[in-house]
mmCIF file of C-alpha atoms in Angstrom:
data_model
loop_
_atom_site.group_PDB
_atom_site.id
_atom_site.type_symbol
_atom_site.label_atom_id
_atom_site.label_comp_id
_atom_site.label_asym_id
_atom_site.label_seq_id
_atom_site.Cartn_x
_atom_site.Cartn_y
_atom_site.Cartn_z
ATOM 1 C CA MET Q 24 116.067 93.756 99.158
ATOM 2 C CA LYS Q 25 118.823 95.704 100.933
ATOM 3 C CA SER Q 26 121.159 95.245 97.968
ATOM 4 C CA LEU Q 27 118.498 96.789 95.692
ATOM 5 C CA ILE Q 28 118.672 99.911 97.852
ATOM 6 C CA LYS Q 29 122.462 99.911 97.991
ATOM 7 C CA LEU Q 30 122.967 99.505 94.223
ATOM 8 C CA PRO Q 31 121.428 102.878 93.232
ATOM 9 C CA LEU Q 32 123.420 104.566 95.993
ATOM 10 C CA LEU Q 33 126.605 102.926 94.736
ATOM 11 C CA VAL Q 34 125.857 104.013 91.165
ATOM 12 C CA LEU Q 35 125.159 107.575 92.348
ATOM 13 C CA PHE Q 36 128.429 107.608 94.295
ATOM 14 C CA ALA Q 37 130.347 106.365 91.230
ATOM 15 C CA VAL Q 38 128.792 109.019 88.979
ATOM 16 C CA LEU Q 39 129.567 111.801 91.435
ATOM 17 C CA THR Q 40 133.125 110.558 91.877
ATOM 18 C CA PHE Q 41 133.916 110.993 88.165
ATOM 19 C CA THR Q 42 132.357 114.407 87.547
ATOM 20 C CA SER Q 43 134.414 117.070 85.897
ATOM 21 C CA CYS Q 44 133.354 120.254 87.616
ATOM 22 C CA SER Q 45 134.034 121.053 91.227
ATOM 23 C CA THR Q 46 132.994 123.569 93.852
ATOM 24 C CA ASP Q 47 133.824 124.177 97.488
ATOM 25 C CA SER Q 48 131.099 121.755 98.565
ATOM 26 C CA ILE Q 49 132.857 118.622 97.294
ATOM 27 C CA ASP Q 50 135.228 116.663 99.539
ATOM 28 C CA ASP Q 51 138.845 116.474 98.474
ATOM 29 C CA LYS Q 52 140.773 113.235 97.953
ATOM 30 C CA ALA Q 53 144.161 114.416 99.134
ATOM 31 C CA ASP Q 54 144.297 117.848 100.718
ATOM 32 C CA ALA Q 55 147.991 117.451 101.548
ATOM 33 C CA MET Q 56 149.260 118.246 98.050
ATOM 34 C CA GLU Q 57 151.592 121.214 97.883
ATOM 35 C CA LEU Q 58 151.054 123.571 94.971
ATOM 36 C CA SER Q 59 153.908 124.026 92.567
ATOM 37 C CA LEU Q 60 153.140 127.434 91.095
ATOM 38 C CA VAL Q 61 154.678 128.361 87.774
ATOM 39 C CA THR Q 62 153.992 131.357 85.581
ATOM 40 C CA LYS Q 63 153.591 130.168 81.990
ATOM 41 C CA GLU Q 64 153.107 132.151 78.812
ATOM 42 C CA SER Q 65 149.503 131.835 77.636
ATOM 43 C CA LYS Q 66 148.956 129.513 74.683
ATOM 44 C CA ASP Q 67 146.641 130.459 71.823
ATOM 45 C CA ILE Q 68 144.169 127.726 72.851
ATOM 46 C CA GLU Q 69 144.009 129.150 76.400
ATOM 47 C CA ILE Q 70 143.436 132.702 75.160
ATOM 48 C CA GLU Q 71 140.678 131.423 72.871
ATOM 49 C CA ILE Q 72 138.976 129.476 75.705
ATOM 50 C CA LEU Q 73 138.852 132.589 77.895
ATOM 51 C CA LYS Q 74 137.537 134.654 74.974
ATOM 52 C CA LEU Q 75 134.814 132.117 74.132
ATOM 53 C CA ILE Q 76 133.686 131.832 77.747
ATOM 54 C CA ASN Q 77 133.489 135.611 78.116
ATOM 55 C CA GLU Q 78 131.590 135.923 74.819
ATOM 56 C CA TYR Q 79 129.125 133.309 76.076
ATOM 57 C CA ARG Q 80 128.719 135.080 79.437
ATOM 58 C CA VAL Q 81 128.206 138.489 77.795
ATOM 59 C CA SER Q 82 125.606 136.960 75.425
ATOM 60 C CA LEU Q 83 123.619 136.086 78.579
ATOM 61 C CA GLU Q 84 124.131 139.612 79.963
ATOM 62 C CA LEU Q 85 126.544 138.308 82.622
ATOM 63 C CA ASN Q 86 129.738 140.145 83.502
ATOM 64 C CA ALA Q 87 132.881 139.312 81.566
ATOM 65 C CA LEU Q 88 135.521 137.762 83.814
ATOM 66 C CA ASN Q 89 139.058 139.049 84.244
ATOM 67 C CA ASP Q 90 142.006 136.721 83.899
ATOM 68 C CA MET Q 91 144.404 136.514 86.834
ATOM 69 C CA SER Q 92 147.969 135.188 86.839
ATOM 70 C CA VAL Q 93 147.730 133.483 90.245
ATOM 71 C CA VAL Q 94 144.609 131.631 89.071
ATOM 72 C CA LYS Q 95 146.456 130.584 85.911
ATOM 73 C CA SER Q 96 149.384 129.283 87.996
ATOM 74 C CA VAL Q 97 147.059 127.222 90.182
ATOM 75 C CA ALA Q 98 145.240 125.906 87.090
ATOM 76 C CA TYR Q 99 148.573 124.972 85.520
ATOM 77 C CA SER Q 100 149.665 123.071 88.637
ATOM 78 C CA HIS Q 101 146.536 120.926 88.382
ATOM 79 C CA THR Q 102 146.737 120.411 84.617
ATOM 80 C CA ASP Q 103 150.359 119.331 85.014
ATOM 81 C CA TYR Q 104 149.253 116.923 87.766
ATOM 82 C CA MET Q 105 146.538 115.425 85.519
ATOM 83 C CA VAL Q 106 149.034 114.977 82.666
ATOM 84 C CA ASP Q 107 151.428 113.217 85.072
ATOM 85 C CA GLN Q 108 148.602 110.979 86.336
ATOM 86 C CA ASN Q 109 147.264 110.471 82.784
ATOM 87 C CA GLU Q 110 143.791 111.012 84.245
ATOM 88 C CA VAL Q 111 141.295 113.861 84.416
ATOM 89 C CA SER Q 112 140.315 114.636 88.015
ATOM 90 C CA HIS Q 113 139.555 117.176 90.706
ATOM 91 C CA ASP Q 114 142.133 115.677 93.067
ATOM 92 C CA ASN Q 115 143.390 118.214 95.618
ATOM 93 C CA PHE Q 116 140.653 120.727 94.776
ATOM 94 C CA PHE Q 117 140.525 122.054 98.329
ATOM 95 C CA THR Q 118 144.260 122.719 98.285
ATOM 96 C CA ARG Q 119 143.766 124.889 95.196
ATOM 97 C CA SER Q 120 140.658 126.528 96.625
ATOM 98 C CA ASN Q 121 142.290 127.305 99.974
ATOM 99 C CA TYR Q 122 145.382 128.684 98.246
ATOM 100 C CA LEU Q 123 143.270 131.035 96.122
ATOM 101 C CA LYS Q 124 141.276 132.136 99.163
ATOM 102 C CA ALA Q 125 144.481 132.931 101.028
ATOM 103 C CA ASN Q 126 146.475 134.436 98.144
ATOM 104 C CA ALA Q 127 144.007 135.855 95.627
ATOM 105 C CA GLY Q 128 141.230 137.114 97.897
ATOM 106 C CA ALA Q 129 138.792 134.501 96.597
ATOM 107 C CA LYS Q 130 135.575 134.040 98.531
ATOM 108 C CA LYS Q 131 134.324 131.277 96.219
ATOM 109 C CA VAL Q 132 136.212 128.898 93.908
ATOM 110 C CA SER Q 133 135.034 126.442 91.265
ATOM 111 C CA GLU Q 134 136.651 124.617 88.375
ATOM 112 C CA ASN Q 135 135.938 122.749 85.182
ATOM 113 C CA VAL Q 136 138.360 120.140 83.891
ATOM 114 C CA ALA Q 137 138.461 118.196 80.641
ATOM 115 C CA TYR Q 138 140.730 116.156 78.397
ATOM 116 C CA GLY Q 139 140.912 114.956 74.839
ATOM 117 C CA TYR Q 140 139.361 117.956 73.099
ATOM 118 C CA SER Q 141 141.418 119.306 70.220
ATOM 119 C CA SER Q 142 140.329 122.945 70.150
ATOM 120 C CA ALA Q 143 139.080 125.766 72.337
ATOM 121 C CA GLN Q 144 135.710 125.636 70.564
ATOM 122 C CA THR Q 145 135.145 121.934 71.234
ATOM 123 C CA VAL Q 146 136.056 122.045 74.932
ATOM 124 C CA VAL Q 147 133.984 125.177 75.610
ATOM 125 C CA LYS Q 148 131.048 123.745 73.631
ATOM 126 C CA ALA Q 149 131.238 120.513 75.686
ATOM 127 C CA TRP Q 150 131.326 122.459 78.965
ATOM 128 C CA ILE Q 151 128.311 124.543 77.895
ATOM 129 C CA LYS Q 152 126.348 121.395 76.932
ATOM 130 C CA SER Q 153 126.862 119.957 80.446
ATOM 131 C CA ASP Q 154 124.551 121.323 83.145
ATOM 132 C CA GLY Q 155 127.221 121.271 85.858
ATOM 133 C CA HIS Q 156 129.928 122.867 83.745
ATOM 134 C CA ARG Q 157 127.543 125.441 82.308
ATOM 135 C CA GLY Q 158 126.495 126.308 85.869
ATOM 136 C CA THR Q 159 130.109 127.064 86.693
ATOM 137 C CA ILE Q 160 130.610 129.111 83.514
ATOM 138 C CA GLU Q 161 127.423 131.083 84.228
ATOM 139 C CA GLY Q 162 128.186 131.427 87.944
ATOM 140 C CA ASP Q 163 128.702 134.530 90.060
ATOM 141 C CA PHE Q 164 132.449 134.958 89.566
ATOM 142 C CA SER Q 165 134.816 137.878 89.005
ATOM 143 C CA ASN Q 166 138.006 136.219 87.741
ATOM 144 C CA PHE Q 167 139.109 133.089 85.953
ATOM 145 C CA ASP Q 168 141.941 131.540 84.056
ATOM 146 C CA VAL Q 169 142.738 128.332 82.253
ATOM 147 C CA SER Q 170 145.609 125.973 81.625
ATOM 148 C CA ALA Q 171 145.871 123.607 78.670
ATOM 149 C CA GLU Q 172 148.704 121.084 78.399
ATOM 150 C CA LYS Q 173 149.346 118.131 76.107
ATOM 151 C CA ASN Q 174 150.520 114.740 77.298
ATOM 152 C CA GLU Q 175 153.199 112.739 75.459
ATOM 153 C CA ASN Q 176 150.526 111.387 73.088
ATOM 154 C CA GLY Q 177 149.376 114.873 72.121
ATOM 155 C CA ARG Q 178 146.122 114.705 74.105
ATOM 156 C CA TRP Q 179 145.050 118.001 75.680
ATOM 157 C CA TYR Q 180 144.179 118.329 79.384
ATOM 158 C CA PHE Q 181 142.369 121.454 80.637
ATOM 159 C CA THR Q 182 141.789 123.114 84.005
ATOM 160 C CA ASN Q 183 139.554 126.203 84.069
ATOM 161 C CA ILE Q 184 139.315 127.845 87.514
ATOM 162 C CA PHE Q 185 136.765 130.515 88.463
ATOM 163 C CA ILE Q 186 136.872 132.703 91.572
ATOM 164 C CA LYS Q 187 134.645 135.301 93.173
ATOM 165 C CA LYS Q 188 136.523 138.073 94.953
#
């Protein structure tokens, strides 16, 4: 009987472990990661993602978000990490969140991650279809930015970070 109680808890834990949106309320795997911040030129796919998200927000009468270079740098550091790991994750989220709180004036930080989508439209559409991701996109934020990088097989990885100043 006890294993019948433990099984649903184990399944719930597994589902929550592999989610692809993150907020300050989720524990971090490895908070010791040091950010490697790099300023990268925006790619067309990144510009399109930001545009589509703002169009969606405005269609709901929410404020459009402003991009921010420090947020982009932090997003890039995580996208680069995911490409290196060949795995989509929120590893080291609290390191990114704490950095943005200390260096960008963020009071609240959240992120959406994804991989394998081939266009801005498909990744944004997938995020909007997901309750958790849509909640982040529709959240009370002031700034955001995104990083999109391909791995050696041409598969895209995405990190979209939102902050409230």
